[in-house]
PDB file of C-alpha atoms in Angstrom:
ATOM      1  CA  UNK Q 218      15.997 -11.930  -9.170  1.00 79.00           C
ATOM      2  CA  UNK Q 219      18.098 -13.076  -6.506  1.00 82.00           C
ATOM      3  CA  UNK Q 220      16.847 -12.546  -2.955  1.00 83.00           C
ATOM      4  CA  UNK Q 221      19.728 -12.047   0.268  1.00 80.00           C
ATOM      5  CA  UNK Q 222      17.770 -10.768   3.074  1.00 81.00           C
ATOM      6  CA  UNK Q 223      16.460 -12.868   5.664  1.00 84.00           C
ATOM      7  CA  UNK Q 224      13.126 -11.408   5.387  1.00 77.00           C
ATOM      8  CA  UNK Q 225      12.753 -11.281   1.823  1.00 80.00           C
ATOM      9  CA  UNK Q 226      13.049 -14.644   1.817  1.00 84.00           C
ATOM     10  CA  UNK Q 227      11.194 -16.002   4.580  1.00 85.00           C
ATOM     11  CA  UNK Q 228       7.827 -13.759   2.920  1.00 77.00           C
ATOM     12  CA  UNK Q 229       8.662 -14.756  -0.854  1.00 81.00           C
ATOM     13  CA  UNK Q 230       8.644 -18.350   0.319  1.00 85.00           C
ATOM     14  CA  UNK Q 231       5.781 -17.553   1.542  1.00 82.00           C
ATOM     15  CA  UNK Q 232       4.107 -16.186  -1.110  1.00 75.00           C
ATOM     16  CA  UNK Q 233       5.097 -19.651  -3.100  1.00 79.00           C
ATOM     17  CA  UNK Q 234       7.207 -18.379  -6.161  1.00 77.00           C
ATOM     18  CA  UNK Q 235       6.372 -20.883  -9.006  1.00 75.00           C
ATOM     19  CA  UNK Q 236      10.080 -21.626  -9.727  1.00 81.00           C
ATOM     20  CA  UNK Q 237      12.608 -21.055  -7.798  1.00 85.00           C
ATOM     21  CA  UNK Q 238      15.612 -22.430  -6.071  1.00 89.00           C
ATOM     22  CA  UNK Q 239      17.806 -22.188  -2.293  1.00 87.00           C
ATOM     23  CA  UNK Q 240      21.367 -21.151  -2.834  1.00 91.00           C
ATOM     24  CA  UNK Q 241      23.105 -22.530   0.447  1.00 91.00           C
ATOM     25  CA  UNK Q 242      26.514 -21.735   0.702  1.00 88.00           C
ATOM     26  CA  UNK Q 243      29.239 -25.017   2.058  1.00 87.00           C
ATOM     27  CA  UNK Q 244      32.567 -25.515   2.205  1.00 82.00           C
ATOM     28  CA  UNK Q 245      35.405 -22.926   2.851  1.00 78.00           C
ATOM     29  CA  UNK Q 246      34.349 -19.802   3.801  1.00 74.00           C
ATOM     30  CA  UNK Q 247      30.785 -20.486   4.942  1.00 77.00           C
ATOM     31  CA  UNK Q 248      29.348 -18.924   7.185  1.00 79.00           C
ATOM     32  CA  UNK Q 249      27.715 -20.825   9.948  1.00 79.00           C
ATOM     33  CA  UNK Q 250      24.227 -22.317   9.722  1.00 82.00           C
ATOM     34  CA  UNK Q 251      22.325 -20.105  12.429  1.00 86.00           C
ATOM     35  CA  UNK Q 252      18.387 -20.686  13.505  1.00 90.00           C
ATOM     36  CA  UNK Q 253      17.517 -17.910  11.055  1.00 87.00           C
ATOM     37  CA  UNK Q 254      19.168 -19.830   7.982  1.00 89.00           C
ATOM     38  CA  UNK Q 255      17.857 -23.443   9.247  1.00 88.00           C
ATOM     39  CA  UNK Q 256      14.247 -21.988  10.306  1.00 90.00           C
ATOM     40  CA  UNK Q 257      14.366 -21.036   6.321  1.00 89.00           C
ATOM     41  CA  UNK Q 258      15.454 -24.804   5.193  1.00 91.00           C
ATOM     42  CA  UNK Q 259      12.597 -25.484   6.533  1.00 89.00           C
ATOM     43  CA  UNK Q 260      10.205 -23.619   4.676  1.00 90.00           C
ATOM     44  CA  UNK Q 261      11.758 -24.152   1.099  1.00 88.00           C
ATOM     45  CA  UNK Q 262      11.156 -28.263   2.475  1.00 90.00           C
ATOM     46  CA  UNK Q 263       7.794 -27.041   3.314  1.00 88.00           C
ATOM     47  CA  UNK Q 264       6.465 -25.688  -0.068  1.00 86.00           C
ATOM     48  CA  UNK Q 265       8.982 -27.792  -2.063  1.00 88.00           C
ATOM     49  CA  UNK Q 266      11.800 -25.070  -3.037  1.00 88.00           C
ATOM     50  CA  UNK Q 267      15.043 -27.354  -3.600  1.00 90.00           C
ATOM     51  CA  UNK Q 268      18.123 -26.242  -2.261  1.00 90.00           C
ATOM     52  CA  UNK Q 269      21.805 -26.460  -4.147  1.00 88.00           C
ATOM     53  CA  UNK Q 270      24.329 -26.494  -1.738  1.00 90.00           C
ATOM     54  CA  UNK Q 271      27.309 -23.500  -3.965  1.00 88.00           C
ATOM     55  CA  UNK Q 272      30.517 -21.943  -2.784  1.00 86.00           C
ATOM     56  CA  UNK Q 273      30.376 -19.271  -0.360  1.00 83.00           C
ATOM     57  CA  UNK Q 274      32.433 -17.215  -2.941  1.00 84.00           C
ATOM     58  CA  UNK Q 275      29.412 -17.907  -5.578  1.00 86.00           C
ATOM     59  CA  UNK Q 276      27.298 -16.281  -3.088  1.00 85.00           C
ATOM     60  CA  UNK Q 277      30.087 -13.998  -2.927  1.00 83.00           C
ATOM     61  CA  UNK Q 278      29.475 -12.926  -6.157  1.00 84.00           C
ATOM     62  CA  UNK Q 279      26.137 -12.475  -5.965  1.00 82.00           C
ATOM     63  CA  UNK Q 280      26.235  -9.820  -2.882  1.00 79.00           C
ATOM     64  CA  UNK Q 281      29.069  -9.605  -0.928  1.00 81.00           C
ATOM     65  CA  UNK Q 282      26.454  -9.673   2.119  1.00 77.00           C
ATOM     66  CA  UNK Q 283      24.595 -12.396   2.063  1.00 81.00           C
ATOM     67  CA  UNK Q 284      24.419 -14.454   5.471  1.00 82.00           C
ATOM     68  CA  UNK Q 285      25.358 -17.691   3.851  1.00 86.00           C
ATOM     69  CA  UNK Q 286      21.815 -18.284   1.897  1.00 89.00           C
ATOM     70  CA  UNK Q 287      20.323 -16.370  -0.963  1.00 87.00           C
ATOM     71  CA  UNK Q 288      16.820 -17.416  -2.887  1.00 87.00           C
ATOM     72  CA  UNK Q 289      16.848 -17.529  -6.998  1.00 86.00           C
ATOM     73  CA  UNK Q 290      13.356 -16.790  -8.812  1.00 81.00           C
ATOM     74  CA  UNK Q 291      13.958 -18.031 -11.510  1.00 75.00           C
ATOM     75  CA  UNK Q 292      11.150 -16.889 -13.703  1.00 63.00           C
ATOM     76  CA  UNK Q 293       9.737 -13.998 -12.588  1.00 53.00           C
ATOM     77  CA  UNK Q 294      10.367 -11.105  -9.937  1.00 55.00           C
ATOM     78  CA  UNK Q 295       8.480 -11.713  -6.639  1.00 52.00           C
ATOM     79  CA  UNK Q 296       5.460  -9.598  -6.158  1.00 54.00           C
ATOM     80  CA  UNK Q 297       2.425 -10.824  -7.839  1.00 63.00           C
ATOM     81  CA  UNK Q 298       1.467  -9.350 -10.946  1.00 78.00           C
ATOM     82  CA  UNK Q 299      -2.363  -8.399 -12.659  1.00 85.00           C
ATOM     83  CA  UNK Q 300      -3.705  -6.787 -15.409  1.00 90.00           C
ATOM     84  CA  UNK Q 301      -5.471  -3.225 -14.311  1.00 93.00           C
ATOM     85  CA  UNK Q 302      -9.167  -4.137 -16.362  1.00 93.00           C
ATOM     86  CA  UNK Q 303      -7.913  -7.922 -14.648  1.00 91.00           C
ATOM     87  CA  UNK Q 304      -8.109  -5.871 -11.102  1.00 93.00           C
ATOM     88  CA  UNK Q 305     -11.068  -3.712 -11.945  1.00 93.00           C
ATOM     89  CA  UNK Q 306     -13.566  -6.412 -12.698  1.00 90.00           C
ATOM     90  CA  UNK Q 307     -13.549  -7.312  -9.365  1.00 87.00           C
ATOM     91  CA  UNK Q 308     -16.524  -4.813  -7.870  1.00 81.00           C
ATOM     92  CA  UNK Q 309     -15.414  -4.101  -4.696  1.00 88.00           C
ATOM     93  CA  UNK Q 310     -17.630  -1.169  -2.617  1.00 90.00           C
ATOM     94  CA  UNK Q 311     -14.082  -0.155  -1.102  1.00 94.00           C
ATOM     95  CA  UNK Q 312     -10.596  -0.436  -2.396  1.00 95.00           C
ATOM     96  CA  UNK Q 313      -7.358   1.494  -1.834  1.00 96.00           C
ATOM     97  CA  UNK Q 314      -5.389   1.988  -4.926  1.00 97.00           C
ATOM     98  CA  UNK Q 315      -1.736   3.569  -5.042  1.00 96.00           C
ATOM     99  CA  UNK Q 316      -0.556   4.756  -8.202  1.00 96.00           C
ATOM    100  CA  UNK Q 317       3.707   5.817  -8.241  1.00 96.00           C
ATOM    101  CA  UNK Q 318       4.569   8.968 -10.505  1.00 94.00           C
ATOM    102  CA  UNK Q 319       7.789   8.027 -12.060  1.00 91.00           C
ATOM    103  CA  UNK Q 320       9.270   6.751  -8.547  1.00 93.00           C
ATOM    104  CA  UNK Q 321      13.049   6.407  -9.261  1.00 91.00           C
ATOM    105  CA  UNK Q 322      14.612   5.633  -5.937  1.00 93.00           C
ATOM    106  CA  UNK Q 323      14.802   1.506  -5.358  1.00 92.00           C
ATOM    107  CA  UNK Q 324      14.409   2.538  -1.494  1.00 93.00           C
ATOM    108  CA  UNK Q 325      11.070   4.640  -1.928  1.00 94.00           C
ATOM    109  CA  UNK Q 326       9.677   1.881  -3.807  1.00 94.00           C
ATOM    110  CA  UNK Q 327      10.010  -0.928  -1.320  1.00 92.00           C
ATOM    111  CA  UNK Q 328       9.201   1.033   1.409  1.00 94.00           C
ATOM    112  CA  UNK Q 329       6.109   2.167  -0.209  1.00 95.00           C
ATOM    113  CA  UNK Q 330       5.472  -1.724  -1.265  1.00 94.00           C
ATOM    114  CA  UNK Q 331       6.317  -2.458   2.924  1.00 92.00           C
ATOM    115  CA  UNK Q 332       3.266   0.774   3.903  1.00 94.00           C
ATOM    116  CA  UNK Q 333       1.421  -0.519   1.534  1.00 94.00           C
ATOM    117  CA  UNK Q 334       1.431  -4.520   2.628  1.00 91.00           C
ATOM    118  CA  UNK Q 335       0.515  -2.555   6.368  1.00 91.00           C
ATOM    119  CA  UNK Q 336      -1.788  -0.426   5.456  1.00 93.00           C
ATOM    120  CA  UNK Q 337      -3.776  -3.274   3.138  1.00 90.00           C
ATOM    121  CA  UNK Q 338      -3.582  -1.220  -0.176  1.00 94.00           C
ATOM    122  CA  UNK Q 339      -5.237  -3.384  -2.571  1.00 94.00           C
ATOM    123  CA  UNK Q 340      -2.923  -2.812  -5.703  1.00 95.00           C
ATOM    124  CA  UNK Q 341       0.116  -0.660  -6.927  1.00 96.00           C
ATOM    125  CA  UNK Q 342       0.625   0.837 -10.073  1.00 96.00           C
ATOM    126  CA  UNK Q 343       3.769   1.588 -11.762  1.00 94.00           C
ATOM    127  CA  UNK Q 344       4.484   2.927 -15.034  1.00 93.00           C
ATOM    128  CA  UNK Q 345       6.762   1.129 -17.561  1.00 87.00           C
ATOM    129  CA  UNK Q 346       9.244   3.384 -18.321  1.00 87.00           C
ATOM    130  CA  UNK Q 347      11.392   6.110 -16.188  1.00 86.00           C
ATOM    131  CA  UNK Q 348      10.812   4.228 -13.503  1.00 88.00           C
ATOM    132  CA  UNK Q 349      12.812   2.036  -9.828  1.00 86.00           C
ATOM    133  CA  UNK Q 350      12.600  -1.644 -11.539  1.00 80.00           C
ATOM    134  CA  UNK Q 351      11.633  -4.684  -9.762  1.00 80.00           C
ATOM    135  CA  UNK Q 352      15.091  -5.600  -7.997  1.00 79.00           C
ATOM    136  CA  UNK Q 353      16.500  -7.103  -4.966  1.00 77.00           C
ATOM    137  CA  UNK Q 354      16.828  -3.520  -3.235  1.00 82.00           C
ATOM    138  CA  UNK Q 355      13.172  -2.830  -3.719  1.00 86.00           C
ATOM    139  CA  UNK Q 356      12.288  -6.332  -2.405  1.00 81.00           C
ATOM    140  CA  UNK Q 357      14.741  -6.161   0.236  1.00 79.00           C
ATOM    141  CA  UNK Q 358      13.783  -2.114   1.412  1.00 84.00           C
ATOM    142  CA  UNK Q 359      10.161  -3.648   1.317  1.00 85.00           C
ATOM    143  CA  UNK Q 360      10.892  -6.104   3.788  1.00 79.00           C
ATOM    144  CA  UNK Q 361       9.234  -9.012   2.105  1.00 77.00           C
ATOM    145  CA  UNK Q 362       6.111  -6.865   1.336  1.00 82.00           C
ATOM    146  CA  UNK Q 363       6.985  -7.280  -2.204  1.00 82.00           C
ATOM    147  CA  UNK Q 364       5.784 -10.895  -2.952  1.00 79.00           C
ATOM    148  CA  UNK Q 365       2.124  -9.977  -1.522  1.00 81.00           C
ATOM    149  CA  UNK Q 366       1.478  -6.204  -2.879  1.00 87.00           C
ATOM    150  CA  UNK Q 367      -0.099  -6.761  -5.969  1.00 89.00           C
ATOM    151  CA  UNK Q 368       1.850  -4.761  -9.085  1.00 91.00           C
ATOM    152  CA  UNK Q 369      -0.036  -3.453 -12.217  1.00 92.00           C
ATOM    153  CA  UNK Q 370       2.538  -1.727 -14.316  1.00 90.00           C
ATOM    154  CA  UNK Q 371       1.055   0.534 -17.327  1.00 93.00           C
ATOM    155  CA  UNK Q 372       1.930   2.030 -20.254  1.00 91.00           C
ATOM    156  CA  UNK Q 373      -0.146   5.386 -19.246  1.00 94.00           C
ATOM    157  CA  UNK Q 374      -0.586   6.461 -15.989  1.00 96.00           C
ATOM    158  CA  UNK Q 375      -2.972   9.221 -17.071  1.00 95.00           C
ATOM    159  CA  UNK Q 376      -5.189   5.845 -19.603  1.00 95.00           C
ATOM    160  CA  UNK Q 377      -5.343   3.676 -15.951  1.00 96.00           C
ATOM    161  CA  UNK Q 378      -6.454   6.690 -13.557  1.00 96.00           C
ATOM    162  CA  UNK Q 379      -9.597   7.250 -16.559  1.00 96.00           C
ATOM    163  CA  UNK Q 380     -10.161   3.391 -16.377  1.00 96.00           C
ATOM    164  CA  UNK Q 381     -10.208   4.176 -12.408  1.00 97.00           C
ATOM    165  CA  UNK Q 382     -12.666   6.522 -12.564  1.00 96.00           C
ATOM    166  CA  UNK Q 383     -14.489   4.549 -14.667  1.00 96.00           C
ATOM    167  CA  UNK Q 384     -14.669   1.885 -12.219  1.00 95.00           C
ATOM    168  CA  UNK Q 385     -15.989   4.462 -10.099  1.00 95.00           C
ATOM    169  CA  UNK Q 386     -12.886   5.417  -7.880  1.00 97.00           C
ATOM    170  CA  UNK Q 387     -12.415   9.076  -6.815  1.00 97.00           C
ATOM    171  CA  UNK Q 388      -8.528  10.344  -7.905  1.00 97.00           C
ATOM    172  CA  UNK Q 389      -5.947  12.210  -5.235  1.00 97.00           C
ATOM    173  CA  UNK Q 390      -2.953  13.616  -6.365  1.00 96.00           C
ATOM    174  CA  UNK Q 391      -0.494  14.423  -3.197  1.00 94.00           C
ATOM    175  CA  UNK Q 392       0.869  18.303  -3.226  1.00 90.00           C
ATOM    176  CA  UNK Q 393       1.894  20.577  -0.713  1.00 84.00           C
ATOM    177  CA  UNK Q 394      -0.910  23.183  -2.463  1.00 84.00           C
ATOM    178  CA  UNK Q 395      -3.893  20.496  -1.206  1.00 90.00           C
ATOM    179  CA  UNK Q 396      -6.530  19.924   1.318  1.00 94.00           C
ATOM    180  CA  UNK Q 397      -5.019  18.790   3.825  1.00 94.00           C
ATOM    181  CA  UNK Q 398      -5.910  15.084   4.159  1.00 95.00           C
ATOM    182  CA  UNK Q 399      -7.581  15.280   7.183  1.00 93.00           C
ATOM    183  CA  UNK Q 400      -9.957  16.679   5.660  1.00 95.00           C
ATOM    184  CA  UNK Q 401     -10.533  15.912   2.723  1.00 95.00           C
ATOM    185  CA  UNK Q 402     -13.869  13.602   1.967  1.00 94.00           C
ATOM    186  CA  UNK Q 403     -11.555  10.339   0.595  1.00 95.00           C
ATOM    187  CA  UNK Q 404     -14.268   7.858  -1.138  1.00 96.00           C
ATOM    188  CA  UNK Q 405     -14.030   3.782  -0.287  1.00 96.00           C
ATOM    189  CA  UNK Q 406     -12.886   3.590  -3.350  1.00 97.00           C
ATOM    190  CA  UNK Q 407     -10.135   5.913  -3.521  1.00 97.00           C
ATOM    191  CA  UNK Q 408      -7.117   6.445  -5.837  1.00 97.00           C
ATOM    192  CA  UNK Q 409      -3.727   8.044  -4.277  1.00 97.00           C
ATOM    193  CA  UNK Q 410      -1.126   9.640  -6.814  1.00 97.00           C
ATOM    194  CA  UNK Q 411       2.191  10.199  -5.405  1.00 94.00           C
ATOM    195  CA  UNK Q 412       4.757  11.880  -7.146  1.00 91.00           C
ATOM    196  CA  UNK Q 413       8.020  11.462  -8.927  1.00 90.00           C
ATOM    197  CA  UNK Q 414      10.794  12.712  -5.864  1.00 84.00           C
ATOM    198  CA  UNK Q 415      11.983  15.830  -7.698  1.00 83.00           C
ATOM    199  CA  UNK Q 416       8.733  16.703  -9.859  1.00 84.00           C
ATOM    200  CA  UNK Q 417       6.077  15.753  -7.982  1.00 88.00           C
ATOM    201  CA  UNK Q 418       2.393  14.756  -9.445  1.00 93.00           C
ATOM    202  CA  UNK Q 419       2.529  15.813 -13.348  1.00 92.00           C
ATOM    203  CA  UNK Q 420       0.156  17.827 -14.606  1.00 92.00           C
ATOM    204  CA  UNK Q 421      -1.747  15.693 -16.375  1.00 92.00           C
ATOM    205  CA  UNK Q 422      -2.363  13.509 -13.240  1.00 94.00           C
ATOM    206  CA  UNK Q 423      -2.676  16.424 -11.440  1.00 92.00           C
ATOM    207  CA  UNK Q 424      -5.149  17.969 -13.235  1.00 93.00           C
ATOM    208  CA  UNK Q 425      -7.348  15.060 -13.897  1.00 91.00           C
ATOM    209  CA  UNK Q 426      -7.605  14.264 -10.394  1.00 95.00           C
ATOM    210  CA  UNK Q 427     -10.460  14.857  -8.603  1.00 96.00           C
ATOM    211  CA  UNK Q 428      -9.511  16.684  -5.862  1.00 96.00           C
ATOM    212  CA  UNK Q 429      -5.835  17.490  -4.459  1.00 96.00           C
ATOM    213  CA  UNK Q 430      -4.809  16.931  -0.566  1.00 96.00           C
ATOM    214  CA  UNK Q 431      -1.938  17.428   1.676  1.00 93.00           C
ATOM    215  CA  UNK Q 432      -0.193  16.209   4.700  1.00 92.00           C
ATOM    216  CA  UNK Q 433       0.146  19.130   7.326  1.00 88.00           C
ATOM    217  CA  UNK Q 434       3.746  19.439   8.899  1.00 82.00           C
ATOM    218  CA  UNK Q 435       5.180  22.188  11.188  1.00 76.00           C
ATOM    219  CA  UNK Q 436       9.319  22.250  11.400  1.00 74.00           C
ATOM    220  CA  UNK Q 437      11.600  23.833   9.376  1.00 65.00           C
ATOM    221  CA  UNK Q 438      11.692  21.423   6.366  1.00 70.00           C
ATOM    222  CA  UNK Q 439       8.517  21.916   3.513  1.00 65.00           C
ATOM    223  CA  UNK Q 440       8.308  18.266   1.890  1.00 73.00           C
ATOM    224  CA  UNK Q 441       8.174  15.044   2.947  1.00 82.00           C
ATOM    225  CA  UNK Q 442       9.896  12.068   1.349  1.00 88.00           C
ATOM    226  CA  UNK Q 443       7.628  10.343  -0.788  1.00 92.00           C
ATOM    227  CA  UNK Q 444       7.823   6.714   0.675  1.00 92.00           C
ATOM    228  CA  UNK Q 445       6.658   8.652   4.680  1.00 94.00           C
ATOM    229  CA  UNK Q 446       3.975  10.871   3.145  1.00 93.00           C
ATOM    230  CA  UNK Q 447       2.523   7.432   1.203  1.00 94.00           C
ATOM    231  CA  UNK Q 448       2.026   5.773   4.677  1.00 95.00           C
ATOM    232  CA  UNK Q 449       0.860   9.075   5.989  1.00 95.00           C
ATOM    233  CA  UNK Q 450      -1.791   9.583   3.106  1.00 95.00           C
ATOM    234  CA  UNK Q 451      -2.594   4.937   2.955  1.00 95.00           C
ATOM    235  CA  UNK Q 452      -2.596   5.622   7.170  1.00 95.00           C
ATOM    236  CA  UNK Q 453      -5.723   8.591   6.506  1.00 95.00           C
ATOM    237  CA  UNK Q 454      -7.629   5.926   4.720  1.00 96.00           C
ATOM    238  CA  UNK Q 455      -6.901   3.011   6.679  1.00 94.00           C
ATOM    239  CA  UNK Q 456      -8.147   5.364  10.054  1.00 93.00           C
ATOM    240  CA  UNK Q 457     -11.163   5.876   8.279  1.00 94.00           C
ATOM    241  CA  UNK Q 458     -12.085   2.380   6.583  1.00 92.00           C
ATOM    242  CA  UNK Q 459     -10.292  -0.444   7.870  1.00 82.00           C
ATOM    243  CA  UNK Q 460      -7.925  -2.051   5.807  1.00 60.00           C
ATOM    244  CA  UNK Q 461      -9.363  -4.561   3.047  1.00 50.00           C
ATOM    245  CA  UNK Q 462      -8.758  -8.676   4.312  1.00 46.00           C
ATOM    246  CA  UNK Q 463      -5.534  -9.443   3.399  1.00 46.00           C
ATOM    247  CA  UNK Q 464      -6.073 -12.998   0.663  1.00 42.00           C
TER     248      UNK Q 464
END
């Protein structure tokens, strides 16, 4: 996997990837090295990430919009992966989990990860199938947050919800017909469920939720983009409980 945005490269380097190398355009067609590139090279040196000079044409084939420098991850995607069972072993008194019910658009996925980092979410749960995979587009849309937000991929979201409930989490599914989230009695251990861009939260997850919540709106449109909705829901939790201190 390749990371080409400056933000994405910097945040991924700061997360200390285990196997990575920096590809730096050199020779004919290579862009002039500006201060951002020099800062990245200094950070790569500090993190002991090897730097390899390559022809600009090689980076063109990776991404024509590169800025002369690309981070290649050799073994894994940028975000920290964690198994749900491992996550639940930690006895948290306050915790925010986000469950994504088959989010398909990588821009939405990345924007949600960015908000999850901003509002201190402990974990993002996504299905292994029929959802946007972790990709360069996701990492870029997250502005580097994909390197920091723990991600758990599961086979069955309903089973994951049951495990969360057993561990003391309350499940809140976001839907237009629900109670305004500002009036909902959010629990200290909250799991927010956000639905697919077209079909919303699945019937099975809606039925298993402890409460259905919505975002009050005026204006002429009847719904919000899922990444915007997720940010507003997470902010409401953040407003009441504050963020989880970063690790």
